[in-house]
Coordinates of C-alpha atoms in Angstrom, one line a residue:
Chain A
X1 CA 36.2 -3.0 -13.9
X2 CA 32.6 -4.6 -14.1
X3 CA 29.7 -2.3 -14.7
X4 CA 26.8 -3.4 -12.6
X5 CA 22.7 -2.4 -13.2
X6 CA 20.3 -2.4 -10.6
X7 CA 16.5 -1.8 -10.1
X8 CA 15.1 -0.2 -7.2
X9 CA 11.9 0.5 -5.5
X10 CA 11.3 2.9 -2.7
X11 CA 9.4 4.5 -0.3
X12 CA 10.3 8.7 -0.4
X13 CA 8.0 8.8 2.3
X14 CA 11.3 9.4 5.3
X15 CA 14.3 10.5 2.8
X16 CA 15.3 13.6 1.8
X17 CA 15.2 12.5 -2.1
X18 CA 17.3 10.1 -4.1
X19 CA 20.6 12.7 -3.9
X20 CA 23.4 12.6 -1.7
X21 CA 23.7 14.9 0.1
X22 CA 27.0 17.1 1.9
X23 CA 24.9 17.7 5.2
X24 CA 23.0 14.7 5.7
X25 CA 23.0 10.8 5.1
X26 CA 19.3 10.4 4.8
X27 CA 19.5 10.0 1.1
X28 CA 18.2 7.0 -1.2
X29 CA 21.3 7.2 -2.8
X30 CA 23.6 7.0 0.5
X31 CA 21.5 3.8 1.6
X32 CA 22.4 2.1 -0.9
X33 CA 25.8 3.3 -1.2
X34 CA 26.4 2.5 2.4
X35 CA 25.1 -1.1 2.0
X36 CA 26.9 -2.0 -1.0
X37 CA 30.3 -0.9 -0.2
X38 CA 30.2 -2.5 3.3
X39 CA 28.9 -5.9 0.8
X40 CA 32.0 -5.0 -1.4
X41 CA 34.8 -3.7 0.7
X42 CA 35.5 -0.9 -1.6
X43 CA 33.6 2.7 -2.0
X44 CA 31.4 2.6 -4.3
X45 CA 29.5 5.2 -6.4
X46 CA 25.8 4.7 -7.3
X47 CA 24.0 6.7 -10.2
X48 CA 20.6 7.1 -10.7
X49 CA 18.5 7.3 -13.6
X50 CA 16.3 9.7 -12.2
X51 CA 17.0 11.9 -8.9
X52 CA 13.7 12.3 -7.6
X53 CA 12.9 14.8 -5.1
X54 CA 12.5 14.3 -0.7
X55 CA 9.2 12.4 -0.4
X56 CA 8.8 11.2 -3.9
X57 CA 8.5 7.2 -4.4
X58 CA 9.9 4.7 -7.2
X59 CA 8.9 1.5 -8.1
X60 CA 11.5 0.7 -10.8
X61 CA 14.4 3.0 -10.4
X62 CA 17.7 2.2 -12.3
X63 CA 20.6 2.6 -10.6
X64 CA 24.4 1.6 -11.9
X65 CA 27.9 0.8 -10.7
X66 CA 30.8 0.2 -11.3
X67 CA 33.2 -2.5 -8.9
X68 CA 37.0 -3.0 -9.5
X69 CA 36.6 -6.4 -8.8
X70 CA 33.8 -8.6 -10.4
X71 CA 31.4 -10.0 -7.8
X72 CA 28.4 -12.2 -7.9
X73 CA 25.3 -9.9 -8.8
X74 CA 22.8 -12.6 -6.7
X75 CA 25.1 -12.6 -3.5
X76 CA 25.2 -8.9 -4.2
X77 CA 21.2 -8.4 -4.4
X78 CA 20.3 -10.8 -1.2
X79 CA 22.9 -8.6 0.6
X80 CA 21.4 -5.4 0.0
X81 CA 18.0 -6.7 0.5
X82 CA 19.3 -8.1 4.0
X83 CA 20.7 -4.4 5.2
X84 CA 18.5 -2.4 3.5
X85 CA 15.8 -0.7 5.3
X86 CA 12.1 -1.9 4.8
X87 CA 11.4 1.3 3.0
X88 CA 13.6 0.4 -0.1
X89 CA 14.2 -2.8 -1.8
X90 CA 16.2 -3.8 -4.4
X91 CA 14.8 -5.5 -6.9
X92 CA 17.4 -6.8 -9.1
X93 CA 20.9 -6.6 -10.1
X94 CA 22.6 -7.6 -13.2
X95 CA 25.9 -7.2 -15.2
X96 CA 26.0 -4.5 -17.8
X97 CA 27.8 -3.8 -20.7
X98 CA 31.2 -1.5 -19.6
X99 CA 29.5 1.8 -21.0
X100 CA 26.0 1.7 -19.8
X101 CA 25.0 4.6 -18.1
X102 CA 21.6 4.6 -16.0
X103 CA 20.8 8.6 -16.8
X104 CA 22.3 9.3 -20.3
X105 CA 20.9 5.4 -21.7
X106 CA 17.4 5.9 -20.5
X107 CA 15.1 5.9 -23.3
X108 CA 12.0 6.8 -21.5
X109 CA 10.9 7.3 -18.0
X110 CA 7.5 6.8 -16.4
X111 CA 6.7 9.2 -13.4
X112 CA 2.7 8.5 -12.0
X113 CA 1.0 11.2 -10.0
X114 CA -2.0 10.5 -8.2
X115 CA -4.3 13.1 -6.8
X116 CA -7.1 11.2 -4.4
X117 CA -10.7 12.9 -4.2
X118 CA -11.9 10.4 -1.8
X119 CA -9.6 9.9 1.1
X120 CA -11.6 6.9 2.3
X121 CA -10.8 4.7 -0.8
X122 CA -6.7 5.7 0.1
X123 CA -6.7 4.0 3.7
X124 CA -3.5 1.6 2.8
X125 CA -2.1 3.8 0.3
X126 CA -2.3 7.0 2.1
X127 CA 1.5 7.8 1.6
X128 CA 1.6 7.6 -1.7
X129 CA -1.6 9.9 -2.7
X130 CA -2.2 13.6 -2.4
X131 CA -5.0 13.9 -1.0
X132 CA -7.1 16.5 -2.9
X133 CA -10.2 18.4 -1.1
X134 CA -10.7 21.9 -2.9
X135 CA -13.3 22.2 -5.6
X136 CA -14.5 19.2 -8.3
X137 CA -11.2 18.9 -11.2
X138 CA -12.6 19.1 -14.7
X139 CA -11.1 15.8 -16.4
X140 CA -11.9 16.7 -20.0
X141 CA -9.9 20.2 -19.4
X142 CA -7.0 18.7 -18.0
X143 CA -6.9 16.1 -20.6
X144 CA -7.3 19.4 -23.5
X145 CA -4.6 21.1 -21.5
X146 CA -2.2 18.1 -21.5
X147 CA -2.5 17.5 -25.2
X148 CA -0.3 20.8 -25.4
X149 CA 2.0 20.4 -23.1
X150 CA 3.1 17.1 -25.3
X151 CA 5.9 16.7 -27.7
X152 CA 9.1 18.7 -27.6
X153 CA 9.1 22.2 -25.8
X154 CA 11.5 24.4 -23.5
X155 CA 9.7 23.5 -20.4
X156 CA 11.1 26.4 -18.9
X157 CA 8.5 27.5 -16.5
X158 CA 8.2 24.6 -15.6
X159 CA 11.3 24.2 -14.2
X160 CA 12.0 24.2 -10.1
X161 CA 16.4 25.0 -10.4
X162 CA 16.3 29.3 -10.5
X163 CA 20.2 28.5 -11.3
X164 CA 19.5 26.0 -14.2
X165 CA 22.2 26.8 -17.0
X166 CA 21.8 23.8 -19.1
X167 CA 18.5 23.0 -21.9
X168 CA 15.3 23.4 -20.7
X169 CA 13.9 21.7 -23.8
X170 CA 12.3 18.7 -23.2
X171 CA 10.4 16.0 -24.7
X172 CA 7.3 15.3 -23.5
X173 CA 6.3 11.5 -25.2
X174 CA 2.7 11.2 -23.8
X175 CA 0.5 12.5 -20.7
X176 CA -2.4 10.4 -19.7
X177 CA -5.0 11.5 -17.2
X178 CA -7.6 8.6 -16.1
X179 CA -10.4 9.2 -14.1
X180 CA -12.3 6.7 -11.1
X181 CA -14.2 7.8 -8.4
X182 CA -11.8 7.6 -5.8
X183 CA -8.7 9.3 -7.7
X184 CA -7.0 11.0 -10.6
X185 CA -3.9 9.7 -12.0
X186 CA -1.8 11.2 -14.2
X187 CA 1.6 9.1 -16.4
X188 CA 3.9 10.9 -18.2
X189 CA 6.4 9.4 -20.4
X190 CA 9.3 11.3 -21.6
X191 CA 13.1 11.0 -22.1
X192 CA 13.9 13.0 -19.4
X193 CA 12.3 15.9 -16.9
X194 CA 13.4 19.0 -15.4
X195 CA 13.5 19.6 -11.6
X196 CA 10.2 19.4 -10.1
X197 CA 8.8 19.3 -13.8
X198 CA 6.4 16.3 -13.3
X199 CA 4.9 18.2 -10.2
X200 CA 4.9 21.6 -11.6
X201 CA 3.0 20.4 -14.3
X202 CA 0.3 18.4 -12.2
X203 CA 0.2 21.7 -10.0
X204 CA -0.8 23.6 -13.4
X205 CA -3.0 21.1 -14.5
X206 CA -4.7 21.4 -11.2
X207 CA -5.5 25.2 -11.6
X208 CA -6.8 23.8 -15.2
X209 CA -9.0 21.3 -13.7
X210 CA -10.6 24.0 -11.1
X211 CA -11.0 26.7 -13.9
X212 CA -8.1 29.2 -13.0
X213 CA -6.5 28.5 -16.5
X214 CA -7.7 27.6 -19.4
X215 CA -6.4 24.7 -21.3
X216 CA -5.9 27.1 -24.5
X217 CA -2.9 29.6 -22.3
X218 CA -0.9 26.4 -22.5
X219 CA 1.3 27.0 -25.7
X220 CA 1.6 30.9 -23.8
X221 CA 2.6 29.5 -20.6
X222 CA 5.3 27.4 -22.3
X223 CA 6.5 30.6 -24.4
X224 CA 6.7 32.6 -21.4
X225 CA 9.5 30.7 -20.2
X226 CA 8.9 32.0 -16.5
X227 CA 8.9 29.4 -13.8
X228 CA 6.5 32.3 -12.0
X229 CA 3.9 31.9 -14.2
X230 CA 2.8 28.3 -13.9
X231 CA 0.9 26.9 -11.1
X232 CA 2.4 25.4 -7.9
X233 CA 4.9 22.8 -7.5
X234 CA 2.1 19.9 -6.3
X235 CA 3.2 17.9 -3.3
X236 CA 5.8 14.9 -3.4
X237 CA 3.9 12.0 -2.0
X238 CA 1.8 11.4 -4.8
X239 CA 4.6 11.3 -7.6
X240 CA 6.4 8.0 -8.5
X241 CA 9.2 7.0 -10.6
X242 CA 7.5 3.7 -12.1
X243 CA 10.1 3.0 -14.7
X244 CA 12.8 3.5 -16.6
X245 CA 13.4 2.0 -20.2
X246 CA 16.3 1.4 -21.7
X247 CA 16.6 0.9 -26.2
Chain B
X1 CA -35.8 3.9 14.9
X2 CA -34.2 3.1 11.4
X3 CA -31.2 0.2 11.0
X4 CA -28.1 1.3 9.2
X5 CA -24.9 -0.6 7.5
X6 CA -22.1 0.3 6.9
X7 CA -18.7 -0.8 5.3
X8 CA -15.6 0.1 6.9
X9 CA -11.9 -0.2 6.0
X10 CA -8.7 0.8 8.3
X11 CA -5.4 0.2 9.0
X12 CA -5.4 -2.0 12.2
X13 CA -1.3 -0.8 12.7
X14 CA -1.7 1.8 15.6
X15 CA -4.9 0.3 16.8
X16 CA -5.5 -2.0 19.8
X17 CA -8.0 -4.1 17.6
X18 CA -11.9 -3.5 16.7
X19 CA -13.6 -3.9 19.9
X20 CA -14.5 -1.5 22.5
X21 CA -12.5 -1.7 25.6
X22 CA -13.0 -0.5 29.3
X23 CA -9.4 0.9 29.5
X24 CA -8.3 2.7 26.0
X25 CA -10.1 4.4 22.9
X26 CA -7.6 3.2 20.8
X27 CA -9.9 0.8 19.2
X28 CA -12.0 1.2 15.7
X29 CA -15.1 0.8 17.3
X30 CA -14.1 3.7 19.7
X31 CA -13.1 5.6 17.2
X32 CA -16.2 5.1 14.6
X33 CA -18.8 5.4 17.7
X34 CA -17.4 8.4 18.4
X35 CA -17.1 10.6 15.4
X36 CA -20.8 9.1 14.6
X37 CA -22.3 9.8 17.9
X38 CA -21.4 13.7 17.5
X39 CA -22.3 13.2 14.0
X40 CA -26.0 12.5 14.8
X41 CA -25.8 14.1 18.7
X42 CA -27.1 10.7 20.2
X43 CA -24.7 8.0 21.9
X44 CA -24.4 5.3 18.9
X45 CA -23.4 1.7 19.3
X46 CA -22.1 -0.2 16.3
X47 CA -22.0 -3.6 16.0
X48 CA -18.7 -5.3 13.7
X49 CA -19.1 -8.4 11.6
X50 CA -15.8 -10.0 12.7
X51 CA -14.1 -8.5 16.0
X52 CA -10.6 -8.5 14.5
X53 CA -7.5 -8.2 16.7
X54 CA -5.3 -5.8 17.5
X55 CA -3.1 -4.7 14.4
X56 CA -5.0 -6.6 12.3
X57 CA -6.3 -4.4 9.2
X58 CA -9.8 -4.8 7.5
X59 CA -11.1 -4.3 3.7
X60 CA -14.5 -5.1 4.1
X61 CA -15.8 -4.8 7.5
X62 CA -19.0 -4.5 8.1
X63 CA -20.8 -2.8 11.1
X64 CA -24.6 -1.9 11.9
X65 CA -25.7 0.7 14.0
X66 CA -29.3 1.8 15.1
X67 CA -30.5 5.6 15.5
X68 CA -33.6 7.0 17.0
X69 CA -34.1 9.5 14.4
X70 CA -33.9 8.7 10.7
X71 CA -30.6 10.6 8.8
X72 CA -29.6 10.6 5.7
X73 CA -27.0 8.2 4.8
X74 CA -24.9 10.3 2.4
X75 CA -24.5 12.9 5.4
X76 CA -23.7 10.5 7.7
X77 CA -21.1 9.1 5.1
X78 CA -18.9 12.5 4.5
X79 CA -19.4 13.4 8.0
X80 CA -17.8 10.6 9.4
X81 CA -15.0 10.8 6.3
X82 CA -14.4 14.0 7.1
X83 CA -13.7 13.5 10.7
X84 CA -11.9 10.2 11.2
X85 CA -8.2 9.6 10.8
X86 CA -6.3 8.9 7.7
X87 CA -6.4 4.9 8.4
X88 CA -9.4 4.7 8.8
X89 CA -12.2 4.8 5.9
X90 CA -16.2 4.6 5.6
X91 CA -16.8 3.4 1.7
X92 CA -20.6 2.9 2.3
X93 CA -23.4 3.9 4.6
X94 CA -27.1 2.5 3.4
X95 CA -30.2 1.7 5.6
X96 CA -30.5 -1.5 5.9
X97 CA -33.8 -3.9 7.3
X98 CA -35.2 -3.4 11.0
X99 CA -33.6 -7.0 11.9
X100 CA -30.6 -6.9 9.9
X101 CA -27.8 -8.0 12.0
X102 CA -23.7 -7.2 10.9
X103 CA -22.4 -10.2 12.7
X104 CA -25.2 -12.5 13.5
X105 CA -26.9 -12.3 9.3
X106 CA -23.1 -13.3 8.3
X107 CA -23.6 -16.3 5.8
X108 CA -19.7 -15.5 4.5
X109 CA -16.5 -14.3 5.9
X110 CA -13.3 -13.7 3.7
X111 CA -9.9 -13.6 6.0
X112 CA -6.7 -13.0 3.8
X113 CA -3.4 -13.7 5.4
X114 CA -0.1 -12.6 3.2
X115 CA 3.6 -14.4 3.9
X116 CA 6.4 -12.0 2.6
X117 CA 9.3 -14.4 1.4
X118 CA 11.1 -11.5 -0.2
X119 CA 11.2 -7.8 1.6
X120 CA 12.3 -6.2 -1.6
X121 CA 8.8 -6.7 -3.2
X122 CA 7.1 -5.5 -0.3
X123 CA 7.8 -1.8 0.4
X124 CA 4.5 -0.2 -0.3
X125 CA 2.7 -3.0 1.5
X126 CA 5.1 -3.8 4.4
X127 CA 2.7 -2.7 7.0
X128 CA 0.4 -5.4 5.2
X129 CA 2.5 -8.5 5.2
X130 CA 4.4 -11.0 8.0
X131 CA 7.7 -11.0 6.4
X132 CA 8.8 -14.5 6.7
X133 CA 12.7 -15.4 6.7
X134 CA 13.1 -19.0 8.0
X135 CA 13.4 -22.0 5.3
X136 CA 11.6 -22.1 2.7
X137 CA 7.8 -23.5 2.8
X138 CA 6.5 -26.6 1.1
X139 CA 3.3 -24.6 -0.2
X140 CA 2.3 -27.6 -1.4
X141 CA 2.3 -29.7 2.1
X142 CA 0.1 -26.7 3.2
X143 CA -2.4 -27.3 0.6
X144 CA -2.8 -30.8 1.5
X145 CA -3.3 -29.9 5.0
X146 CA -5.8 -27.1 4.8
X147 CA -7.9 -29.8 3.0
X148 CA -8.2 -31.5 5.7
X149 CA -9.2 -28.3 8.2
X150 CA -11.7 -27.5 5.6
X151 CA -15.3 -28.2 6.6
X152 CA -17.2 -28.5 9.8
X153 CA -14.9 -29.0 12.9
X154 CA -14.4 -28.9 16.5
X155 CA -11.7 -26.1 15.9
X156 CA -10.8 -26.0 19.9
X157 CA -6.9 -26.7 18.8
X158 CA -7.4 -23.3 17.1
X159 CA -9.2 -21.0 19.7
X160 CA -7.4 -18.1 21.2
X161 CA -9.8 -17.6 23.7
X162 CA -8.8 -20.2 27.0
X163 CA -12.1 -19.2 28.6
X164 CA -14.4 -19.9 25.6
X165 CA -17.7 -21.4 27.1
X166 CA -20.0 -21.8 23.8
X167 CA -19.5 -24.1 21.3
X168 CA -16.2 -24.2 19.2
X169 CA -17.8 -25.5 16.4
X170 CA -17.3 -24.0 13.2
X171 CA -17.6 -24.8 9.4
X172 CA -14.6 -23.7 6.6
X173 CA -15.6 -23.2 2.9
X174 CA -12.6 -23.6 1.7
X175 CA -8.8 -22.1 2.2
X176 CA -7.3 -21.1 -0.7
X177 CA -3.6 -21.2 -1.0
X178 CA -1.3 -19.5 -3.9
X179 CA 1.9 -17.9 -4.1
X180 CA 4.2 -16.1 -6.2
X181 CA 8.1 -15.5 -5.9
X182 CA 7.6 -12.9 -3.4
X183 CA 4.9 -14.2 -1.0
X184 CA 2.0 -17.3 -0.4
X185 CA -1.5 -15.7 0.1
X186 CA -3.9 -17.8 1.9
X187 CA -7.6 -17.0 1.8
X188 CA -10.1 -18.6 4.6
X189 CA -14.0 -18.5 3.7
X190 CA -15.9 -19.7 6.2
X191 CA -19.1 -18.6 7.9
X192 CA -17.5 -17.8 11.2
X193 CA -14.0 -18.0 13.0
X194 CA -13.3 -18.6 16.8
X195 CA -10.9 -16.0 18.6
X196 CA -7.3 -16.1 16.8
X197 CA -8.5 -18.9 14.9
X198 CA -7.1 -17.5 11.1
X199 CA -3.8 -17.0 13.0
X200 CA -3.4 -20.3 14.6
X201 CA -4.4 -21.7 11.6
X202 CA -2.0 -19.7 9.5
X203 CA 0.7 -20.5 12.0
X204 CA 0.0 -24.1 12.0
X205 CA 0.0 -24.0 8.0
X206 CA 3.5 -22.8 8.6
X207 CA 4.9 -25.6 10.5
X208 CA 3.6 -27.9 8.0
X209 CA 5.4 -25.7 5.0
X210 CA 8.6 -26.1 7.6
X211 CA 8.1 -30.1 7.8
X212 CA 7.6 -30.0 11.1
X213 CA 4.6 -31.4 11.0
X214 CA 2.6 -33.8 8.6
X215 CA -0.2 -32.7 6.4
X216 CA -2.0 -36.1 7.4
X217 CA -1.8 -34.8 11.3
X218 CA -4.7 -32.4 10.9
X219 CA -7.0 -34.6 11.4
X220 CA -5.5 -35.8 14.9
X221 CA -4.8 -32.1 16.0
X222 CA -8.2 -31.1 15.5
X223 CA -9.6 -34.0 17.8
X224 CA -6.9 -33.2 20.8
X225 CA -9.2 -30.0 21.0
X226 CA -6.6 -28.5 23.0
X227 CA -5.2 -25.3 21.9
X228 CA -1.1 -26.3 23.0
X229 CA -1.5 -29.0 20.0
X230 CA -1.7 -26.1 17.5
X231 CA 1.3 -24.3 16.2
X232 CA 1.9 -20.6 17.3
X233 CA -0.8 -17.5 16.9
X234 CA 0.8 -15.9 13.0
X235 CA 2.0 -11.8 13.8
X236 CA -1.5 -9.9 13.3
X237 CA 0.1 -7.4 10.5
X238 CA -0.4 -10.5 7.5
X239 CA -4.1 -10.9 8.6
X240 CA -6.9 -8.6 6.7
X241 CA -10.6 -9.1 6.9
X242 CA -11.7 -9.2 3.3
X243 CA -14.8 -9.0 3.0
X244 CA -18.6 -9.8 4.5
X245 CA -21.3 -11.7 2.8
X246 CA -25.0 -11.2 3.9
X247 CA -27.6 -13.9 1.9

């Protein structure tokens, strides 16, 4: 048995999310499970650091496997890269040591959102931008807001799975909003998010930056532990999975 | 009557180039005169800088229009934002002098051509880039033959256009050649370029990369002035007009 890493980047933009799926092969994760058990004659299971949702991009997923037989990990990335679609690439591949895991090893992941105020400025990056057209965001606000929502917290409300039985606590590392006159983006670091987290909390930062909520409820909104009482899960185009660290 | 310019960028994918044409409105020029001319509610013509070619895509265009009655620029500018497709974006309207000119005031044109060598790295910019997969290119036989294609030349070898009647004269700042593991990026400055002309260069560029012709042939292809000396016309997806420079 070798134990195989692999970077990937991706564009959501046609899949229904990184997961397989039982009703449809138009998965990240399928893709590349298709290609690289055809490459290696045997099935093969992939895993993910982090299963990002239909639509959402990454730019440095981490994906592992497992082969019975050792292979070459070059011949295995220009194989891949030759079957693969033109909407996902893979980056690199590399031997790992026999108990790396891509999920429960990750250190830190790096998910970008960016919210575009100026859809002129977004001509040939148009798919991976929401465009955003309602009234002026107040910055400052959403930066006051996000200094709450950091550190360690059940994250409860802002989680998308109604069914979720595990922890909702989370650890939030950082969350930093810059500011041009074309767009808003937003990074957040943290060990690991809940379903839709990332976009449920850009959707409540939204309502923040347009004055619906004030950056003070924040430490209420986390204790209400109510996925109803947040804001709106913000569209999946302008969310990507940037990268994934490893200690 | 008051003089207007203004800078354009778009996605040339889905169109059939800039210029207006007698049997489709699938052009950019189309497209701008018409969501200007019911902008202002008087039949507009604008005039482009560089009259780029179907699919190729654009940065820095520039384009000059005249109206009857004065506007203000700023309207003008959300108007036509708010009314034009996604792929294709106004970044500036400004009045500009009675004899300003966008194409014949041109003192400096900026054409960027990008050669994929690796997919992978290329997923967000495919649309951007002419994936190349054929042996590898001597990058540095190119540079030695864009030296000699720099300055002022009879560039017939390199015009597109059989029918040409003016002069095929043209001068070359300089071509700029770099490249990385993923791609080779060549950048044409020059004042004007003849129909095609980036393109035949670029795919002439490429047979000296493949050895299939000597950098030290340049100067004999440019005085054959005939057009089946050159290598091929490069795909129009790797070409993007950069920018305009007005003295």
């Amino acid at each position: 048995m070798q134990n195989y890493k692999m970077v990937v980047q991706y564009d959501g933009t046609r899949y229904n999310g990184w997961q397989k799926q039982a009703d449809t092969d138009n998965t990240i994760q399928a893709k590349l499970e298709g290609v690289l058990s055809r490459c290696v004659g045997e099935d093969v299971d992939i895993h993910g650091a982090g299963r990002t949702d239909a639509g959402v991009h990454a730019r440095g997923q981490v994906a592992q496997f497992r082969l019975d037989e050792a292979r070459d990990p070059e011949e295995i990335l220009a194989y891949m890269n030759e079957y693969l679609p033109e909407d996902i690439g893979v980056l690199s591949v590399t031997e790992a040591a026999p108990r790396f895991h891509s999920r429960y090893n990750a250190s830190l992941k790096h998910y970008r959102y960016v919210i575009g105020t100026d859809k002129a400025y977004h001509v040939f990056d148009r798919k991976y931008v929401y465009e955003y057209h309602d009234v002026p965001l107040d910055v400052a606000a959403m930066k006051m807001a996000a200094l709450y929502l950091r550190g360690e917290h059940d994250f409860k409300s802002f989680c998308g799975n109604p069914r979720m039985k595990k922890s909702t606590v989370r650890s939030i590392m950082s969350i930093h909003i810059s500011e041009t006159p074309h767009d808003i983006t937003l990074d957040f670091f943290g060990e690991g998010f809940l379903q839709y987290m990332v976009r449920i909390l850009v959707g409540t930062l939204i309502e923040v930056g347009q004055g619906k909520r004030s950056p003070e409820s924040m430490p209420q909104l986390l204790e209400a532990r109510d996925r109803n009482e947040a804001g709106p899960t913000a569209p999946p185009q302008g969310l990507t999975l940037i990268e994934v660290r490893y200690n």
